[in-house]
Coordinates of C-alpha atoms in Angstrom, one line a residue:
M323 CA -27.5 13.2 -0.8
N324 CA -24.1 12.2 0.7
I325 CA -20.5 13.4 0.9
Y326 CA -19.7 11.5 -2.3
D327 CA -22.4 13.4 -4.2
I328 CA -21.3 16.7 -2.8
A329 CA -17.7 16.0 -3.9
K330 CA -18.8 15.1 -7.4
L331 CA -21.0 18.1 -7.8
A332 CA -18.3 20.5 -6.5
G333 CA -15.6 18.8 -8.6
V334 CA -13.4 18.1 -5.6
S335 CA -12.3 15.1 -3.6
I336 CA -14.2 13.7 -0.6
A337 CA -11.2 14.6 1.6
T338 CA -11.6 18.3 0.4
V339 CA -15.3 18.3 1.4
S340 CA -14.4 16.9 4.8
R341 CA -11.8 19.7 5.2
V342 CA -14.4 22.3 4.3
V343 CA -16.8 20.9 6.9
N344 CA -14.1 21.1 9.5
D345 CA -13.0 24.6 8.2
S346 CA -9.5 23.4 7.6
P347 CA -6.9 26.1 6.7
R348 CA -5.5 23.7 4.0
V349 CA -8.4 24.6 1.7
S350 CA -8.6 28.0 -0.1
E351 CA -11.4 30.4 0.6
K352 CA -12.5 30.1 -3.0
T353 CA -12.8 26.3 -2.8
K354 CA -14.6 26.6 0.5
Q355 CA -17.2 28.9 -0.9
K356 CA -17.8 26.6 -3.9
V357 CA -18.2 23.5 -1.8
R358 CA -20.5 25.3 0.8
A359 CA -22.6 26.7 -2.1
V360 CA -23.2 23.1 -3.4
M361 CA -24.0 21.9 0.2
E362 CA -26.6 24.7 0.6
E363 CA -28.2 24.1 -2.8
N364 CA -28.7 20.5 -1.9
N365 CA -29.6 20.9 1.8
Y366 CA -26.7 18.7 2.7
T367 CA -26.1 18.1 6.5
P368 CA -22.6 16.8 7.2
N369 CA -22.6 13.3 8.7
V370 CA -20.2 11.5 10.9
F371 CA -17.6 10.8 8.2
A372 CA -17.7 14.4 6.9
R373 CA -17.1 15.8 10.4
G374 CA -14.1 13.4 10.9
L375 CA -13.1 13.4 14.5
G376 CA -15.7 16.0 15.5
L377 CA -18.3 15.7 18.3
D378 CA -20.8 13.8 16.2
S379 CA -18.4 10.8 15.8
M380 CA -19.4 7.6 17.6
K381 CA -15.7 6.7 17.5
T382 CA -16.6 3.2 16.3
I383 CA -15.2 1.2 13.4
G384 CA -16.9 -1.8 11.7
I385 CA -14.7 -4.8 11.0
V386 CA -15.9 -7.6 8.7
C387 CA -13.9 -10.8 8.0
P388 CA -14.9 -14.2 6.6
D389 CA -14.2 -16.3 9.6
V390 CA -12.6 -15.3 12.9
S391 CA -11.6 -18.9 13.7
D392 CA -9.0 -18.6 10.8
A393 CA -5.6 -17.9 12.4
Y394 CA -4.8 -15.1 9.9
M395 CA -8.2 -13.4 10.4
A396 CA -8.0 -13.8 14.2
S397 CA -4.6 -12.2 14.4
A398 CA -5.6 -9.3 12.1
V399 CA -8.7 -8.6 14.1
S400 CA -6.6 -8.6 17.3
F401 CA -4.1 -6.2 15.7
L402 CA -6.8 -3.9 14.5
E403 CA -8.7 -3.8 17.9
H404 CA -5.4 -3.1 19.7
R405 CA -4.5 -0.2 17.4
L406 CA -8.0 1.3 17.4
R407 CA -8.0 1.4 21.2
E408 CA -4.8 3.5 21.0
Y409 CA -6.9 6.1 19.2
D410 CA -9.8 5.7 21.7
Y411 CA -12.0 3.9 19.1
D412 CA -14.2 0.9 19.6
C413 CA -15.0 -1.7 17.0
I414 CA -17.9 -3.9 15.9
L415 CA -17.1 -7.3 14.4
Y416 CA -19.1 -9.3 11.9
C417 CA -18.1 -12.6 10.3
S418 CA -19.4 -12.9 6.8
G419 CA -18.2 -16.2 5.4
N420 CA -17.1 -16.3 1.8
E421 CA -20.5 -16.6 0.0
Q422 CA -21.6 -13.5 -1.9
K423 CA -25.0 -13.2 -0.3
K424 CA -23.6 -13.7 3.2
K425 CA -20.9 -11.0 2.6
E426 CA -23.6 -8.6 1.4
K427 CA -25.7 -9.3 4.4
A428 CA -22.9 -8.8 6.8
L429 CA -22.2 -5.4 5.3
E430 CA -25.9 -4.5 5.4
L431 CA -26.0 -5.3 9.1
V432 CA -22.8 -3.5 10.1
M433 CA -23.8 -0.4 8.0
K434 CA -26.9 -0.1 10.1
K435 CA -24.7 0.7 13.1
R436 CA -23.4 4.2 13.4
I437 CA -19.8 3.5 12.4
D438 CA -17.2 6.0 11.2
A439 CA -15.4 3.6 8.8
L440 CA -15.4 0.0 7.7
V441 CA -12.5 -2.5 7.5
L442 CA -12.8 -5.6 5.3
V443 CA -10.2 -8.2 6.3
G444 CA -9.2 -10.7 3.6
S445 CA -8.8 -10.9 -0.2
T446 CA -12.3 -12.5 -0.6
Y447 CA -13.7 -8.9 -0.7
A448 CA -11.7 -8.0 -3.7
G449 CA -14.3 -9.6 -6.0
E450 CA -12.1 -12.1 -7.7
G451 CA -12.5 -15.8 -7.8
E452 CA -14.2 -18.6 -9.6
K453 CA -17.6 -16.9 -9.5
G454 CA -16.4 -13.4 -10.1
D455 CA -18.3 -12.0 -7.1
S456 CA -19.8 -8.5 -7.4
V457 CA -18.2 -5.7 -5.4
D458 CA -21.1 -3.3 -5.9
Y459 CA -22.2 -3.7 -2.2
I460 CA -18.7 -2.4 -1.1
I461 CA -18.8 0.5 -3.6
N462 CA -22.2 1.5 -2.3
A463 CA -21.0 1.4 1.3
A464 CA -18.0 3.6 0.4
E465 CA -20.5 6.3 -0.7
K466 CA -21.4 6.7 2.9
I467 CA -18.2 6.0 4.9
P468 CA -14.6 5.3 4.0
V469 CA -13.9 1.6 3.4
F470 CA -10.5 -0.1 3.9
L471 CA -9.4 -3.5 2.5
I472 CA -6.7 -5.5 4.2
N473 CA -4.8 -7.8 1.8
G474 CA -7.1 -7.1 -1.1
K475 CA -7.2 -4.5 -3.8
L476 CA -10.3 -2.8 -5.0
E477 CA -10.6 0.4 -7.1
G478 CA -13.3 2.8 -6.1
E479 CA -14.1 6.3 -4.7
N480 CA -13.5 6.3 -0.9
V481 CA -12.0 2.8 -1.0
Y482 CA -8.4 2.3 0.4
S483 CA -6.4 -0.9 -0.1
V484 CA -3.4 -2.2 1.9
Y485 CA -2.1 -5.5 0.6
S486 CA 0.9 -7.8 0.5
T487 CA 3.0 -8.1 -2.6
D488 CA 2.1 -11.8 -2.9
E489 CA 3.0 -12.2 -6.6
V490 CA 6.6 -11.0 -6.0
A491 CA 6.9 -13.1 -2.8
A492 CA 5.7 -16.3 -4.6
Y493 CA 8.0 -15.6 -7.5
D494 CA 11.0 -15.2 -5.3
A495 CA 10.2 -18.3 -3.2
V496 CA 9.6 -20.5 -6.2
S497 CA 12.7 -19.2 -8.0
G498 CA 14.7 -20.1 -4.9
L499 CA 13.4 -23.7 -5.2
I500 CA 14.2 -23.9 -8.9
E501 CA 17.7 -22.5 -8.5
S502 CA 18.4 -25.1 -5.8
G503 CA 17.6 -27.8 -8.3
R504 CA 13.9 -28.5 -7.9
R505 CA 12.1 -29.2 -11.2
R506 CA 8.6 -30.4 -10.3
I507 CA 7.1 -27.9 -7.8
L508 CA 3.6 -28.5 -6.6
F509 CA 1.3 -25.5 -6.1
L510 CA -1.1 -26.1 -3.2
S511 CA -4.0 -23.7 -2.5
D512 CA -7.4 -23.7 -1.0
S513 CA -9.0 -20.8 -2.9
H514 CA -9.1 -18.6 -6.0
S515 CA -9.1 -15.4 -4.0
F516 CA -7.3 -12.2 -5.0
S517 CA -4.4 -13.2 -2.8
A518 CA -4.3 -16.8 -4.0
N519 CA -4.4 -15.7 -7.6
R520 CA -1.5 -13.3 -7.1
K521 CA 0.5 -16.2 -5.6
L522 CA -0.4 -18.4 -8.5
E523 CA 0.8 -15.7 -10.9
G524 CA 4.2 -15.5 -9.1
Y525 CA 4.5 -19.3 -9.2
E526 CA 3.8 -19.5 -12.9
R527 CA 6.1 -16.6 -13.8
A528 CA 9.0 -18.2 -11.9
L529 CA 8.5 -21.4 -13.8
R530 CA 8.3 -19.7 -17.2
E531 CA 11.3 -17.5 -16.6
H532 CA 13.4 -20.5 -15.6
G533 CA 12.4 -22.4 -18.6
L534 CA 10.1 -24.9 -16.9
P535 CA 6.6 -25.9 -18.1
V536 CA 3.5 -24.8 -16.3
L537 CA 1.7 -28.1 -15.7
G538 CA -2.0 -28.3 -14.6
E539 CA -1.2 -31.6 -12.8
L540 CA 1.0 -29.7 -10.4
K541 CA -1.7 -27.3 -9.3
L542 CA -3.7 -28.8 -6.5
Y543 CA -6.7 -27.1 -4.8
A544 CA -7.8 -28.7 -1.5
K545 CA -9.3 -27.9 1.9
N546 CA -6.9 -26.1 4.2
Q547 CA -6.7 -28.9 6.7
V548 CA -3.4 -30.6 7.7
H549 CA -4.6 -34.2 7.6
Y550 CA -6.8 -33.7 4.6
V551 CA -3.8 -32.4 2.6
R552 CA -1.6 -35.2 3.8
D553 CA -4.2 -37.8 2.8
I554 CA -5.0 -36.4 -0.6
L555 CA -1.3 -36.4 -1.4
L556 CA -0.9 -39.9 -0.2
A557 CA -3.8 -41.0 -2.4
R558 CA -2.1 -39.5 -5.5
R559 CA 0.8 -41.9 -5.7
A560 CA 1.2 -41.2 -9.4
L561 CA 1.8 -37.5 -8.8
V562 CA 5.6 -36.8 -8.8
F563 CA 7.0 -33.6 -7.3
D564 CA 10.2 -32.7 -5.5
A565 CA 9.0 -29.4 -3.9
V566 CA 5.8 -27.8 -2.6
F567 CA 4.8 -24.1 -2.5
A568 CA 1.6 -23.7 -0.4
T569 CA -0.5 -20.6 0.0
D570 CA -1.0 -21.3 3.7
D571 CA 1.1 -22.8 6.4
G572 CA -1.6 -25.4 7.3
M573 CA -1.4 -26.8 3.8
A574 CA 2.4 -26.8 3.9
V575 CA 2.4 -28.8 7.2
G576 CA 0.1 -31.3 5.5
A577 CA 2.8 -31.7 2.8
V578 CA 5.4 -32.2 5.6
K579 CA 3.3 -34.9 7.2
Y580 CA 2.9 -36.5 3.7
A581 CA 6.7 -36.7 3.4
H582 CA 7.0 -38.3 6.8
A583 CA 4.3 -40.9 5.9
R584 CA 6.3 -41.7 2.7
G585 CA 9.6 -42.0 4.6
M586 CA 11.0 -39.0 2.6
E587 CA 13.8 -36.8 4.0
I588 CA 13.1 -33.1 4.2
P589 CA 14.5 -31.1 2.5
K590 CA 16.6 -33.6 0.6
D591 CA 13.8 -35.5 -1.0
L592 CA 11.1 -32.8 -0.7
A593 CA 11.4 -29.1 -0.1
V594 CA 8.4 -27.3 1.3
I595 CA 7.5 -23.6 1.6
G596 CA 4.3 -22.3 3.4
Y597 CA 2.7 -18.9 3.7
N598 CA 1.7 -16.5 6.5
N599 CA 4.5 -17.3 9.1
S600 CA 1.9 -18.6 11.5
E601 CA 2.5 -20.6 14.7
L602 CA 2.0 -23.7 12.6
S603 CA 5.3 -23.0 10.9
V604 CA 7.2 -23.6 14.1
C605 CA 5.0 -26.3 15.5
C606 CA 5.9 -28.9 12.9
E607 CA 9.1 -30.9 12.6
P608 CA 11.2 -29.8 10.8
E609 CA 10.3 -26.2 11.2
L610 CA 8.8 -24.7 8.1
T611 CA 10.2 -22.2 5.7
T612 CA 7.4 -19.7 5.0
V613 CA 6.5 -16.3 3.6
D614 CA 5.7 -13.7 6.2
N615 CA 3.1 -11.4 4.7
T616 CA 3.5 -8.9 7.6
G617 CA -0.1 -9.0 8.7
E618 CA 0.6 -6.7 11.7
K619 CA 2.2 -4.1 9.4
L620 CA -0.9 -4.2 7.1
C621 CA -3.2 -3.6 10.0
N622 CA -1.1 -0.7 11.4
I623 CA -0.9 1.1 8.1
T624 CA -4.7 0.6 7.7
V625 CA -5.5 2.1 11.1
D626 CA -3.1 5.0 10.8
N627 CA -4.4 5.9 7.3
M628 CA -7.9 5.6 8.5
M629 CA -7.4 8.2 11.2
K630 CA -5.9 10.5 8.6
V631 CA -8.9 10.1 6.3
L632 CA -11.3 10.8 9.1
K633 CA -9.4 14.0 9.8
G634 CA -9.8 15.0 6.1
E635 CA -6.2 14.3 5.1
E636 CA -5.1 12.7 1.9
V637 CA -3.7 9.1 1.9
P638 CA -2.7 6.8 -0.9
R639 CA -5.6 4.7 -2.3
E640 CA -3.3 1.7 -2.5
V641 CA -0.4 0.7 -0.3
P642 CA 1.6 -2.4 -1.4
V643 CA 3.7 -4.0 1.4
K644 CA 6.6 -6.2 0.8
C645 CA 6.6 -9.8 2.2
V646 CA 9.6 -11.5 3.8
L647 CA 10.8 -15.1 3.2
V648 CA 11.6 -16.7 6.5
K649 CA 14.0 -19.6 5.9
R650 CA 13.9 -22.5 8.3
C651 CA 14.5 -26.2 7.9
T652 CA 12.2 -27.4 5.0
T653 CA 14.4 -25.8 2.3
D654 CA 18.0 -26.0 1.4
F655 CA 18.7 -22.7 -0.4

């Protein structure tokens, strides 16, 4: 028996059960009596989550990401750890990889620790992709403690999602390329994750709404490595394109290096847009136009909302955050 069961039996939200446990004045006496009766009938003893920031809390948050060597993941973990310390919380980090079994194992291990909440960094945990990964292991974890997704969206009781509006950002970026005269825009991606799929939707919508065909030959999936992207583009001499929209800055820099190798002038002959506004975007020449998905803002919202949930307060289940196009020297619009 857990807080999820008590809330269901009492016909109230998990946050209401937490408020009852903490004797919050925000809950009516009638509701308190109903919830307490259900707790007594089922011999329920409030756990760390139900007590929120009470004395039983270990003040520790579990963080799981696919790979901390990834620049986006590393910065997100850094932002989270910094903000959690401001609330006097520690964190435990596990790297899960992207395979289903490894993700499930990572959650199994971190859930064995006495954590107050769980943060999943990255859209791989949203369950989308080529294999249609199951999210049951996340839903099960949320029955015990609150679960927060960063840059992924997942519906479920006690699950909270904060994500970038990638579809809109991709649409706006690709529309800018089209309106500046580009007609054959290459979509470069390294995955079929929730985030990558939203970017693809924005790319395709921009093409359709501007009267351009959506061509399979202009969708290229490759490893997110600068030289690998450069070389695979060089090997495809028959592939004609006048612009590139990449789902990561690393892939976009690979496209820039391809242009240099071909003796092409950027942005005259080839316009390039990356994603994430990472250090790579200012390390290449010319500096890269890129979409800033405001990773720090996502992390700040996640931590602030987490603290509210642990206090028994209501927060939105989903928080979409607008991206920003940072125009530099690889575009001319």
